[in-house]
Amino acid sequence: MADVRDIPDATVSRLPVYRRSLVQIISTGESTISSADLADLAGVNAAKVRKDLSYLGTYGVRGVGYDAELLLAQIDGVLGLGTEAPVVIVGMGNLGQALAHYGGFQSKGFPIVALVDSSMDKVGQVIDGIVVSHLDDLEHTVREREISVGIIATPGGAAQEVSNALVAAGVRSILTFAPTILQVPDSVPVRKVDLATELQILGYYRHREVTETTDSTDRTA
Amino acid sequence: MADVRDIPDATVSRLPVYRRSLVQIISTGESTISSADLADLAGVNAAKVRKDLSYLGTYGVRGVGYDAELLLAQIDGVLGLGTEAPVVIVGMGNLGQALAHYGGFQSKGFPIVALVDSSMDKVGQVIDGIVVSHLDDLEHTVREREISVGIIATPGGAAQEVSNALVAAGVRSILTFAPTILQVPDSVPVRKVDLATELQILGYYRHREVTETTDSTDRTA
DNA sequence: ATGCCTTTGTGCATGCGTTCACAAGAGGTA
DNA sequence: TACCTCTTGTGAACGCATGCACAAAGGCAT
Ligand SMILES: NC(=O)c1ccc[n+]([C@@H]2O[C@H](COP(=O)([O-])OP(=O)(O)OC[C@H]3O[C@@H](n4cnc5c(N)ncnc54)[C@H](O)[C@@H]3O)[C@@H](O)[C@H]2O)c1
Ligand SMILES: NC(=O)c1ccc[n+]([C@@H]2O[C@H](COP(=O)([O-])OP(=O)(O)OC[C@H]3O[C@@H](n4cnc5c(N)ncnc54)[C@H](O)[C@@H]3O)[C@@H](O)[C@H]2O)c1
């Protein structure tokens, strides 16, 4: 059985997708699922599913498939979803407030337990039942509530400063929406969601479709 | 010079990052930039920068670096940022409203020109100066405003239906926030932003840090 | 018990992406 | 002109990810 450390990044990023498919399957009353069916639901290749799952250890039954509940538990174990991971959101503007109001995190094991801003307009406000506290109190808040995830929803210019504060406060991982390259210790994993970048990437493929048709190499469709 | 079609996906997804670094550089008054400096700003390897840029054609000057303005124009050309790409947002809940209020898209060449919902509570409301229209009128709206990008911010259950409507209406690319595998024609590029998945992926790396220290293989730090 | 059918687990080949390392090019200087 | 310094552009090696294809294995029916 593979050590939890040895799972390739590409596989890790697909586990949540498998997880969601499994939850769906279980809700329909099915108790086992084949790699082919799981692949359909997850939108990937069946061989890839099997290879990915093989990194978790061997839990499939040949001729039958995978036990859905068991597999779900296994994935949850690898992703550390057994225990809740309390979240702080820093930056209570448009995006921060939308995230705070969203109930989906709570139910997925990521309760939002603190909201932070640096503007006196925001500090003290109650959003979704939580009082917005000041960035200066971050360390206290994080330690008291045992917060392990920090979400950065401030303008780009403040992101590095906020990131430093989060790391210093003891947060163990960061999700950022600011379009900024963050400098953090290797021990703190960071994931970046950059909406403007996503739109620009789409632009390339959209644009390409157009230029292709005016090209010398036509496609038969 | 490389055809616009031949740019690898990995490179395309970095172009917006280079673009942002270039805008920053230009704003400081610099007119040229070396691959090493650009790499620092973008958070990648210098050789990768050079190889990426080589797909756009050859625009660097040996011994000097790249002309920042020229390179920016070149990237914009590849990403199709020369012309505006009007956007429609479908789903005016927490997230949809936050996106609608955000000014950053407008200024980056992605004006939000239409807002859509299916709930009578939302239709008719004015959000950020735009009247929310009904999903049934989508086709008309898209054709009239020549909308090329659709953003899906509905619950997962409605996403495929909305996606079908967007494609039928003639939208040319889609950005979705719904945690659902969308079935769309190959000709319509889709990018998915899945926040719950991001948090779960972070969970793996966070979790791993912990299990590592209780392992036989200790690290000297 | 036997044999058939289904599905897993994985070896292997292929392709893509990353990075190194260096020759070649450009400009400046004496 | 000759030389020196800086930086690009890219060949080549490496490593990771993907997907095929098939043997091994489990279950079920007869
Ligand atoms: N809202 C969107 O739809 C959207 C879309 C794309 C990208 N983004 C990115 O997300 C981030 C947030 O966007 P937004 O629209 O919510 O911005 P916003 O301006 O509405 O809100 C930013 C908030 O951060 C607070 N803030 C500023 N500096 C701070 C600091 N040092 N510490 C703590 N709080 C601080 C401000 O007081 C404000 O409340 C930005 O980086 C933006 O580029 C947002
Ligand atoms: N808000 C967040 O912070 C957040 C975080 C993670 C994921 N998401 C995802 O983003 C999506 C939107 O989240 P939200 O919090 O804004 O949800 P929400 O429930 O607040 O809003 C959904 C909106 O979509 C509308 N809608 C429903 N069916 C529709 C249809 N067929 N056509 C048009 N409109 C329709 C509803 O009327 C509602 O206004 C969801 O898929 C959610 O999983 C949101």
Coordinates of C-alpha atoms (C1' of nucleotides) and ligand atoms in Angstrom, one line a residue:
Chain A
M1 CA 0.0 0.0 0.0
A2 CA 1.3 3.4 -1.1
D3 CA 2.3 5.9 1.6
V4 CA 0.1 8.9 1.7
R5 CA 3.1 11.0 0.7
D6 CA 3.6 9.3 -2.7
I7 CA 0.5 10.3 -4.4
P8 CA 1.2 12.3 -7.6
D9 CA -0.1 15.9 -7.7
A10 CA -2.2 15.1 -10.8
T11 CA -3.9 12.3 -8.9
V12 CA -4.5 14.4 -5.8
S13 CA -6.2 17.1 -7.8
R14 CA -8.6 14.5 -9.2
L15 CA -9.5 12.9 -5.9
P16 CA -12.1 15.6 -5.0
V17 CA -13.8 14.9 -8.3
Y18 CA -14.0 11.2 -7.6
R19 CA -15.2 12.0 -4.2
R20 CA -18.1 14.0 -5.5
S21 CA -19.1 11.3 -7.9
L22 CA -19.0 8.8 -5.1
V23 CA -21.3 10.8 -2.9
Q24 CA -23.7 11.1 -5.9
I25 CA -23.6 7.3 -6.5
I26 CA -24.1 6.5 -2.9
S27 CA -27.2 8.8 -2.7
T28 CA -28.8 6.7 -5.5
G29 CA -28.5 3.6 -3.4
E30 CA -25.7 1.9 -5.3
S31 CA -23.1 0.2 -3.1
T32 CA -20.4 -0.6 -5.7
I33 CA -19.1 1.2 -8.8
S34 CA -16.8 0.2 -11.6
S35 CA -13.9 2.3 -12.8
A36 CA -15.7 2.8 -16.1
D37 CA -18.8 4.2 -14.4
L38 CA -16.8 6.4 -12.1
A39 CA -14.7 7.6 -15.0
D40 CA -17.9 8.6 -16.8
L41 CA -19.2 10.6 -13.8
A42 CA -15.8 12.2 -13.3
G43 CA -15.2 13.0 -16.9
V44 CA -12.0 11.1 -17.2
N45 CA -10.5 7.9 -18.7
A46 CA -11.2 4.6 -16.9
A47 CA -7.6 3.5 -16.8
K48 CA -6.7 6.8 -15.2
V49 CA -9.3 6.2 -12.5
R50 CA -7.8 2.8 -11.7
K51 CA -4.3 4.0 -11.6
D52 CA -5.3 6.9 -9.4
L53 CA -7.1 4.7 -7.0
S54 CA -4.2 2.2 -6.9
Y55 CA -2.2 4.9 -5.2
L56 CA -4.6 4.8 -2.3
G57 CA -4.0 1.1 -1.8
T58 CA -6.0 -1.7 -3.3
Y59 CA -9.7 -1.5 -2.6
G60 CA -11.4 -2.8 -5.7
V61 CA -12.8 -6.2 -6.2
R62 CA -12.1 -7.8 -9.6
G63 CA -15.2 -8.6 -11.6
V64 CA -17.2 -6.3 -9.3
G65 CA -15.8 -2.9 -8.9
Y66 CA -15.1 -0.6 -5.9
D67 CA -17.1 -0.5 -2.7
A68 CA -18.4 3.1 -2.8
E69 CA -18.5 3.8 0.9
L70 CA -15.1 2.3 1.5
L71 CA -13.6 4.2 -1.3
L72 CA -15.1 7.4 -0.1
A73 CA -13.7 6.8 3.4
Q74 CA -10.4 6.1 1.9
I75 CA -10.3 9.3 -0.2
D76 CA -11.5 11.3 2.9
G77 CA -8.6 9.8 4.8
V78 CA -6.1 10.9 2.2
L79 CA -7.5 14.4 1.9
G80 CA -7.6 14.8 5.7
L81 CA -11.4 15.3 5.7
G82 CA -11.9 13.3 8.8
T83 CA -11.5 16.3 10.9
E84 CA -12.9 19.8 10.3
A85 CA -10.5 22.5 9.0
P86 CA -11.7 25.9 10.3
V87 CA -11.3 28.7 7.9
V88 CA -10.6 32.5 8.2
I89 CA -11.5 34.8 5.3
V90 CA -9.4 38.0 5.0
G91 CA -10.9 40.8 3.0
M92 CA -14.6 41.4 3.3
G93 CA -15.3 43.1 0.0
N94 CA -17.5 41.8 -2.8
L95 CA -15.9 38.4 -2.9
G96 CA -15.2 37.9 0.7
Q97 CA -18.8 38.5 1.6
A98 CA -20.1 36.2 -1.0
L99 CA -17.8 33.4 0.3
A100 CA -18.9 34.2 3.9
H101 CA -22.6 33.8 2.9
Y102 CA -22.0 30.6 1.0
G103 CA -23.2 27.6 3.1
G104 CA -21.4 25.0 1.1
F105 CA -18.1 25.2 2.9
Q106 CA -19.6 24.6 6.3
S107 CA -21.3 21.4 5.1
K108 CA -18.1 20.2 3.5
G109 CA -16.0 20.3 6.6
F110 CA -14.6 23.8 6.2
P111 CA -16.5 25.9 8.7
I112 CA -15.9 29.6 8.4
V113 CA -15.1 30.7 11.9
A114 CA -13.5 34.1 11.4
L115 CA -13.8 37.1 9.1
V116 CA -11.0 39.8 9.0
D117 CA -10.6 43.1 7.3
S118 CA -8.3 46.2 7.8
S119 CA -10.9 48.8 7.0
M120 CA -12.7 50.4 10.0
D121 CA -15.8 50.4 7.8
K122 CA -15.8 46.7 7.9
V123 CA -14.4 45.8 11.3
G124 CA -17.2 45.3 13.8
Q125 CA -19.8 44.5 11.2
V126 CA -21.7 41.3 11.6
I127 CA -21.7 39.1 8.5
D128 CA -23.5 35.8 8.5
G129 CA -23.4 35.8 12.3
I130 CA -19.7 36.5 12.6
V131 CA -18.2 39.8 13.8
V132 CA -15.5 41.0 11.5
S133 CA -12.2 41.5 13.3
H134 CA -9.1 43.5 12.5
L135 CA -6.1 42.2 10.8
D136 CA -4.0 43.1 13.8
D137 CA -5.9 40.5 15.9
L138 CA -5.3 37.8 13.3
E139 CA -2.7 35.9 15.3
H140 CA -4.9 35.7 18.4
T141 CA -7.9 34.7 16.3
V142 CA -6.1 32.0 14.5
R143 CA -4.6 30.4 17.6
E144 CA -7.8 30.6 19.6
R145 CA -10.0 29.1 17.0
E146 CA -7.3 26.6 15.8
I147 CA -7.7 27.9 12.2
S148 CA -5.8 25.9 9.6
V149 CA -7.0 27.5 6.3
G150 CA -6.7 31.1 5.3
I151 CA -8.6 32.6 2.3
I152 CA -7.2 35.8 0.9
A153 CA -9.8 38.0 -0.7
T154 CA -8.1 41.4 -0.5
P155 CA -6.9 43.5 -3.4
G156 CA -3.6 42.3 -4.9
G157 CA -1.6 45.0 -3.3
A158 CA -2.4 43.8 0.2
A159 CA -2.0 40.1 -0.5
Q160 CA 1.6 39.6 0.4
E161 CA 1.2 41.4 3.6
V162 CA -1.9 39.4 4.5
S163 CA -0.1 36.2 3.5
N164 CA 2.8 37.0 5.8
A165 CA 0.3 37.7 8.6
L166 CA -1.5 34.4 8.0
V167 CA 1.7 32.4 8.0
A168 CA 3.0 34.1 11.1
A169 CA -0.3 33.4 12.8
G170 CA 0.1 29.7 12.2
V171 CA -2.3 29.0 9.3
R172 CA -1.3 25.8 7.6
S173 CA -2.6 26.4 4.1
I174 CA -3.8 29.3 1.9
L175 CA -6.3 29.8 -0.8
T176 CA -5.9 33.2 -2.6
F177 CA -8.0 35.1 -5.0
A178 CA -5.6 37.9 -5.4
P179 CA -3.7 38.0 -8.7
T180 CA -0.3 38.1 -7.1
I181 CA 2.6 35.7 -6.8
L182 CA 2.8 35.0 -3.0
Q183 CA 6.1 34.3 -1.3
V184 CA 5.5 31.7 1.4
P185 CA 7.5 29.1 3.2
D186 CA 7.5 25.7 1.5
S187 CA 5.7 24.2 4.4
V188 CA 2.6 26.2 3.7
P189 CA 0.8 25.0 0.5
V190 CA -0.9 27.7 -1.5
R191 CA -3.5 27.5 -4.2
K192 CA -4.5 30.4 -6.4
V193 CA -7.8 31.1 -8.0
D194 CA -7.4 33.8 -10.6
L195 CA -10.6 34.7 -12.4
A196 CA -9.1 37.2 -14.8
T197 CA -6.5 34.7 -15.9
E198 CA -9.2 32.1 -16.6
L199 CA -11.1 34.5 -18.8
Q200 CA -7.9 35.4 -20.7
I201 CA -7.1 31.7 -21.2
L202 CA -10.6 31.2 -22.6
G203 CA -9.8 34.1 -24.9
Y204 CA -7.0 32.2 -26.5
Y205 CA -9.1 29.2 -27.4
R206 CA -12.0 31.3 -28.6
H207 CA -9.7 33.4 -30.7
R208 CA -8.0 30.4 -32.1
E209 CA -11.2 29.0 -33.4
V210 CA -11.7 32.1 -35.5
T211 CA -8.2 32.3 -36.9
E212 CA -8.2 28.6 -37.7
T213 CA -11.0 29.0 -40.2
T214 CA -9.2 31.7 -42.1
D215 CA -6.1 29.6 -42.2
S216 CA -4.7 27.5 -45.0
T217 CA -5.3 24.3 -43.1
D218 CA -9.1 23.8 -43.1
R219 CA -10.8 21.2 -41.1
T220 CA -13.6 19.0 -42.5
A221 CA -16.2 20.3 -40.2
Chain B
M1 CA 7.2 32.2 -36.4
A2 CA 4.9 29.8 -34.7
D3 CA 1.2 29.6 -35.7
V4 CA -1.2 30.8 -33.1
R5 CA -2.6 27.3 -33.0
D6 CA 0.6 25.6 -32.0
I7 CA 1.0 27.1 -28.5
P8 CA 1.0 24.3 -25.8
D9 CA -1.7 24.5 -23.2
A10 CA 0.8 24.9 -20.4
T11 CA 2.3 27.9 -22.1
V12 CA -1.1 29.5 -22.8
S13 CA -2.1 29.2 -19.2
R14 CA 1.1 31.1 -18.2
L15 CA 0.7 34.0 -20.7
P16 CA -1.7 35.9 -18.5
V17 CA 0.8 35.8 -15.7
Y18 CA 3.5 37.1 -17.9
R19 CA 1.1 39.7 -19.1
R20 CA 0.4 40.9 -15.6
S21 CA 4.2 41.1 -14.9
L22 CA 4.7 43.1 -18.0
V23 CA 2.0 45.7 -17.2
Q24 CA 3.7 46.1 -13.8
I25 CA 7.1 46.6 -15.4
I26 CA 5.9 49.1 -17.9
S27 CA 4.2 51.1 -15.1
T28 CA 7.6 51.5 -13.5
G29 CA 9.0 53.0 -16.6
E30 CA 11.2 50.2 -17.7
S31 CA 11.1 49.5 -21.5
T32 CA 13.0 46.2 -21.7
I33 CA 13.0 43.1 -19.4
S34 CA 15.2 40.0 -19.4
S35 CA 13.8 36.5 -19.2
A36 CA 15.4 36.2 -15.7
D37 CA 13.6 39.3 -14.3
L38 CA 10.3 38.3 -15.9
A39 CA 10.7 34.8 -14.5
D40 CA 11.1 36.3 -11.0
L41 CA 8.0 38.4 -11.3
A42 CA 5.9 35.5 -12.7
G43 CA 7.3 33.0 -10.2
V44 CA 8.7 30.6 -12.8
N45 CA 12.0 29.4 -14.3
A46 CA 13.8 31.6 -16.7
A47 CA 14.3 28.9 -19.3
K48 CA 10.6 28.3 -19.3
V49 CA 9.9 32.0 -19.9
R50 CA 12.1 32.0 -22.9
K51 CA 10.7 28.8 -24.3
D52 CA 7.2 30.0 -23.8
L53 CA 7.9 33.3 -25.5
S54 CA 9.6 31.6 -28.4
Y55 CA 6.2 30.1 -29.3
L56 CA 4.9 33.6 -30.0
G57 CA 7.6 34.2 -32.5
T58 CA 11.0 35.8 -31.8
Y59 CA 10.8 39.2 -30.1
G60 CA 13.8 39.2 -27.7
V61 CA 17.1 40.9 -28.4
R62 CA 20.1 39.0 -27.4
G63 CA 22.2 40.7 -24.8
V64 CA 19.4 43.1 -24.0
G65 CA 16.1 41.3 -23.3
Y66 CA 12.5 41.7 -24.5
D67 CA 10.8 45.0 -25.4
A68 CA 8.1 45.1 -22.8
E69 CA 5.5 47.0 -24.9
L70 CA 6.0 44.9 -27.9
L71 CA 5.8 41.7 -25.9
L72 CA 2.6 42.8 -24.2
A73 CA 1.1 43.6 -27.6
Q74 CA 2.1 40.2 -28.8
I75 CA 0.6 38.4 -25.9
D76 CA -2.6 40.4 -26.2
G77 CA -2.7 39.4 -29.8
V78 CA -2.4 35.7 -29.0
L79 CA -5.0 35.9 -26.2
G80 CA -7.4 37.8 -28.4
L81 CA -7.5 40.8 -26.1
G82 CA -7.5 43.3 -28.9
T83 CA -11.3 43.3 -29.0
E84 CA -13.6 43.3 -26.1
A85 CA -15.4 40.1 -25.2
P86 CA -18.8 40.8 -23.7
V87 CA -19.9 38.6 -20.8
V88 CA -23.2 37.3 -19.5
I89 CA -23.4 36.0 -15.9
V90 CA -26.1 33.3 -15.3
G91 CA -27.2 32.9 -11.7
M92 CA -27.5 36.0 -9.6
G93 CA -27.0 34.5 -6.1
N94 CA -24.1 35.1 -3.7
L95 CA -21.4 34.6 -6.2
G96 CA -23.1 36.0 -9.3
Q97 CA -23.7 39.3 -7.5
A98 CA -20.2 39.5 -6.3
L99 CA -18.9 39.0 -9.8
A100 CA -21.4 41.6 -11.2
H101 CA -20.2 44.2 -8.7
Y102 CA -16.5 43.6 -9.4
G103 CA -15.1 46.3 -11.6
G104 CA -12.0 44.4 -12.7
F105 CA -13.5 42.5 -15.5
Q106 CA -14.7 45.7 -17.3
S107 CA -11.3 47.2 -17.2
K108 CA -9.6 44.1 -18.5
G109 CA -11.7 43.9 -21.7
F110 CA -14.5 41.7 -20.4
P111 CA -17.5 44.0 -19.9
I112 CA -20.4 42.4 -18.2
V113 CA -23.3 43.3 -20.4
A114 CA -26.1 41.0 -19.2
L115 CA -27.2 39.2 -16.0
V116 CA -29.6 36.3 -16.0
D117 CA -31.5 34.2 -13.5
S118 CA -34.5 31.9 -13.6
S119 CA -36.1 33.0 -10.3
M120 CA -38.8 35.6 -10.4
D121 CA -37.3 37.0 -7.2
K122 CA -34.3 38.1 -9.2
V123 CA -35.6 38.8 -12.7
G124 CA -36.3 42.5 -13.1
Q125 CA -33.9 43.5 -10.3
V126 CA -31.3 46.1 -11.2
I127 CA -27.8 45.0 -10.2
D128 CA -24.9 47.3 -10.9
G129 CA -26.9 49.1 -13.4
I130 CA -28.1 46.1 -15.3
V131 CA -31.6 44.6 -15.3
V132 CA -31.6 40.9 -14.6
S133 CA -33.3 39.1 -17.4
H134 CA -34.8 35.6 -17.6
L135 CA -33.1 32.5 -18.8
D136 CA -35.7 32.1 -21.4
D137 CA -34.6 35.3 -23.1
L138 CA -31.0 34.2 -23.1
E139 CA -30.7 33.6 -26.9
H140 CA -32.1 37.0 -27.7
T141 CA -29.8 38.7 -25.2
V142 CA -26.7 36.9 -26.4
R143 CA -27.3 37.6 -30.1
E144 CA -28.3 41.2 -29.6
R145 CA -25.3 42.1 -27.4
E146 CA -22.9 39.8 -29.3
I147 CA -21.9 38.1 -26.1
S148 CA -19.0 35.7 -26.4
V149 CA -18.4 34.5 -22.8
G150 CA -20.9 32.9 -20.4
I151 CA -20.2 32.6 -16.7
I152 CA -22.3 30.0 -14.9
A153 CA -22.9 30.8 -11.2
T154 CA -26.0 28.6 -10.6
P155 CA -26.3 25.6 -8.3
G156 CA -24.8 22.5 -9.7
G157 CA -28.2 21.0 -10.5
A158 CA -28.9 23.7 -13.0
A159 CA -25.5 24.0 -14.6
Q160 CA -25.9 21.5 -17.5
E161 CA -29.2 23.1 -18.5
V162 CA -27.7 26.6 -18.4
S163 CA -24.7 25.4 -20.3
N164 CA -27.0 24.0 -23.0
A165 CA -28.8 27.2 -23.2
L166 CA -25.6 29.2 -23.4
V167 CA -24.2 27.0 -26.2
A168 CA -27.5 27.2 -28.1
A169 CA -27.6 30.9 -27.8
G170 CA -24.2 31.1 -29.4
V171 CA -21.8 31.8 -26.6
R172 CA -18.3 30.9 -27.6
S173 CA -16.7 30.0 -24.3
I174 CA -17.8 29.2 -20.7
L175 CA -16.4 29.7 -17.2
T176 CA -18.3 27.7 -14.6
F177 CA -18.3 27.8 -10.9
A178 CA -20.7 24.9 -10.5
P179 CA -19.1 21.6 -9.3
T180 CA -20.4 19.7 -12.2
I181 CA -18.9 18.0 -15.3
L182 CA -20.4 19.8 -18.2
Q183 CA -21.2 18.2 -21.5
V184 CA -20.4 20.7 -24.3
P185 CA -19.4 20.6 -27.9
D186 CA -15.7 20.5 -28.5
S187 CA -15.9 23.9 -30.2
V188 CA -16.8 25.6 -26.9
P189 CA -13.9 25.8 -24.5
V190 CA -14.8 25.5 -20.8
R191 CA -12.9 26.3 -17.7
K192 CA -14.0 25.3 -14.3
V193 CA -13.3 27.0 -11.0
D194 CA -14.2 24.7 -8.2
L195 CA -13.6 26.2 -4.8
A196 CA -14.5 23.2 -2.7
T197 CA -12.1 21.1 -4.7
E198 CA -9.3 23.6 -4.1
L199 CA -9.9 23.5 -0.3
Q200 CA -9.8 19.7 -0.4
I201 CA -6.6 19.6 -2.4
L202 CA -5.0 21.9 0.2
G203 CA -6.3 19.4 2.7
Y204 CA -4.0 16.7 1.3
Y205 CA -0.9 18.7 1.5
R206 CA -1.7 20.0 5.0
H207 CA -2.5 16.5 6.2
R208 CA 0.6 15.1 4.6
E209 CA 2.8 17.5 6.5
V210 CA 1.4 16.1 9.7
T211 CA 1.8 12.4 8.9
E212 CA 5.3 13.0 7.6
T213 CA 6.6 14.1 11.0
T214 CA 5.3 10.9 12.6
D215 CA 7.0 8.9 9.9
S216 CA 10.2 6.9 9.9
T217 CA 11.7 9.3 7.3
D218 CA 12.5 12.5 9.2
R219 CA 13.6 15.6 7.4
T220 CA 16.4 17.7 8.7
A221 CA 14.3 20.9 9.2
Chain C
dA1 C1' -16.3 -28.3 -9.4
dT2 C1' -15.9 -26.1 -13.7
dG3 C1' -16.0 -22.6 -16.8
dC4 C1' -17.5 -18.1 -18.3
dC5 C1' -17.9 -13.2 -17.7
dT6 C1' -16.6 -9.1 -15.7
dT7 C1' -13.4 -5.9 -13.9
dT8 C1' -9.3 -4.8 -11.6
dG9 C1' -4.2 -3.7 -11.4
dT10 C1' -0.2 -2.6 -13.9
dG11 C1' 3.8 -3.0 -17.4
dC12 C1' 4.9 -0.4 -21.1
dA13 C1' 4.9 2.9 -24.7
dT14 C1' 4.0 7.4 -26.0
dG15 C1' 3.7 12.3 -25.4
dC16 C1' 4.0 16.5 -23.0
dG17 C1' 6.3 19.7 -20.0
dT18 C1' 10.4 21.2 -17.6
dT19 C1' 15.0 22.3 -17.1
dC20 C1' 19.9 22.4 -18.2
dA21 C1' 23.5 23.9 -20.8
dC22 C1' 25.6 26.1 -24.4
dA23 C1' 26.3 28.1 -29.0
dA24 C1' 25.1 32.1 -31.5
dG25 C1' 23.8 36.9 -31.7
dA26 C1' 23.7 41.8 -30.3
dG27 C1' 25.6 45.8 -28.5
dG28 C1' 29.2 48.4 -26.2
dT29 C1' 34.1 49.6 -25.5
dA30 C1' 38.8 50.4 -26.5
Chain D
dT1 C1' 38.4 46.3 -36.0
dA2 C1' 38.7 43.2 -32.3
dC3 C1' 37.1 41.8 -28.1
dC4 C1' 34.1 41.3 -24.1
dT5 C1' 29.8 40.9 -21.8
dC6 C1' 25.2 39.9 -21.6
dT7 C1' 21.1 37.4 -22.9
dT8 C1' 18.5 34.9 -26.1
dG9 C1' 16.9 30.7 -28.6
dT10 C1' 16.9 25.9 -28.6
dG11 C1' 18.8 20.9 -28.7
dA12 C1' 18.7 17.3 -25.7
dA13 C1' 17.9 14.8 -21.4
dC14 C1' 14.9 13.9 -18.0
dG15 C1' 10.7 13.1 -15.5
dC16 C1' 5.8 13.0 -15.0
dA17 C1' 1.3 11.9 -16.8
dT18 C1' -1.7 9.5 -19.9
dG19 C1' -3.8 5.6 -21.9
dC20 C1' -3.5 1.0 -24.1
dA21 C1' -3.7 -3.7 -23.6
dC22 C1' -3.7 -7.8 -21.2
dA23 C1' -2.9 -11.1 -17.6
dA24 C1' -4.6 -12.1 -13.0
dA25 C1' -8.5 -12.5 -10.0
dG26 C1' -13.0 -12.7 -8.2
dG27 C1' -17.9 -14.0 -8.5
dC28 C1' -21.8 -16.5 -10.4
dA29 C1' -24.4 -19.8 -12.9
dT30 C1' -24.8 -24.4 -14.2
Ligands
LIG1 N1 -15.1 40.1 -6.8 C1 -14.8 39.4 -7.8 O1 -15.7 39.0 -8.6 C2 -13.4 39.2 -8.2 C3 -13.1 38.7 -9.5 C4 -11.8 38.5 -9.9 C5 -10.8 38.7 -9.0 N2 -11.1 39.2 -7.7 C6 -10.0 39.4 -6.8 O2 -10.4 39.1 -5.5 C7 -9.9 40.0 -4.6 C8 -11.0 40.7 -3.8 O3 -11.9 41.3 -4.7 P1 -13.1 42.1 -4.2 O4 -14.0 42.5 -5.4 O5 -13.8 41.4 -3.1 O6 -12.4 43.5 -3.7 P2 -13.0 44.6 -2.7 O7 -12.3 45.8 -3.0 O8 -14.5 44.6 -2.9 O9 -12.7 44.1 -1.3 C9 -11.4 44.1 -0.8 C10 -11.5 44.1 0.8 O10 -10.2 43.9 1.3 C11 -10.1 44.8 2.4 N3 -8.6 45.0 2.6 C12 -7.8 45.8 1.9 N4 -6.5 45.7 2.4 C13 -6.6 44.8 3.4 C14 -5.6 44.3 4.3 N5 -4.3 44.7 4.3 N6 -6.0 43.4 5.3 C15 -7.3 43.1 5.3 N7 -8.3 43.5 4.5 C16 -7.9 44.4 3.6 C17 -10.8 46.0 2.0 O11 -11.1 46.8 3.2 C18 -12.0 45.4 1.3 O12 -13.1 45.2 2.2 C19 -9.1 41.0 -5.4 O13 -7.7 40.7 -5.4 C20 -9.6 40.9 -6.8 O14 -8.6 41.1 -7.8 C21 -12.4 39.4 -7.3
LIG2 N1 -20.8 31.5 -3.2 C1 -19.7 30.9 -3.0 O1 -18.9 31.4 -2.3 C2 -19.4 29.6 -3.6 C3 -18.3 28.9 -3.2 C4 -18.1 27.6 -3.8 C5 -18.9 27.2 -4.9 N2 -19.9 28.0 -5.3 C6 -20.7 27.5 -6.4 O2 -21.1 28.5 -7.2 C7 -22.5 28.3 -7.6 C8 -23.3 29.5 -7.1 O3 -23.2 29.7 -5.7 P1 -24.1 30.7 -5.0 O4 -23.6 30.8 -3.6 O5 -24.0 32.0 -5.7 O6 -25.5 30.1 -5.1 P2 -26.9 30.8 -4.7 O7 -27.9 29.7 -4.4 O8 -26.7 32.0 -3.8 O9 -27.4 31.4 -6.1 C9 -27.8 30.6 -7.2 C10 -28.6 31.5 -8.2 O10 -28.9 30.7 -9.4 C11 -30.2 30.9 -9.7 N3 -30.6 29.8 -10.5 C12 -31.0 28.6 -10.1 N4 -31.3 27.8 -11.2 C13 -31.1 28.6 -12.3 C14 -31.3 28.4 -13.7 N5 -31.7 27.2 -14.1 N6 -31.1 29.4 -14.5 C15 -30.7 30.6 -14.0 N7 -30.5 30.8 -12.7 C16 -30.7 29.8 -11.9 C17 -30.9 31.0 -8.4 O11 -32.2 31.7 -8.6 C18 -30.0 31.8 -7.6 O12 -30.2 33.2 -7.7 C19 -22.9 27.0 -7.0 O13 -22.7 26.0 -8.0 C20 -21.9 26.8 -5.9 O14 -21.7 25.4 -5.7 C21 -20.2 29.2 -4.7

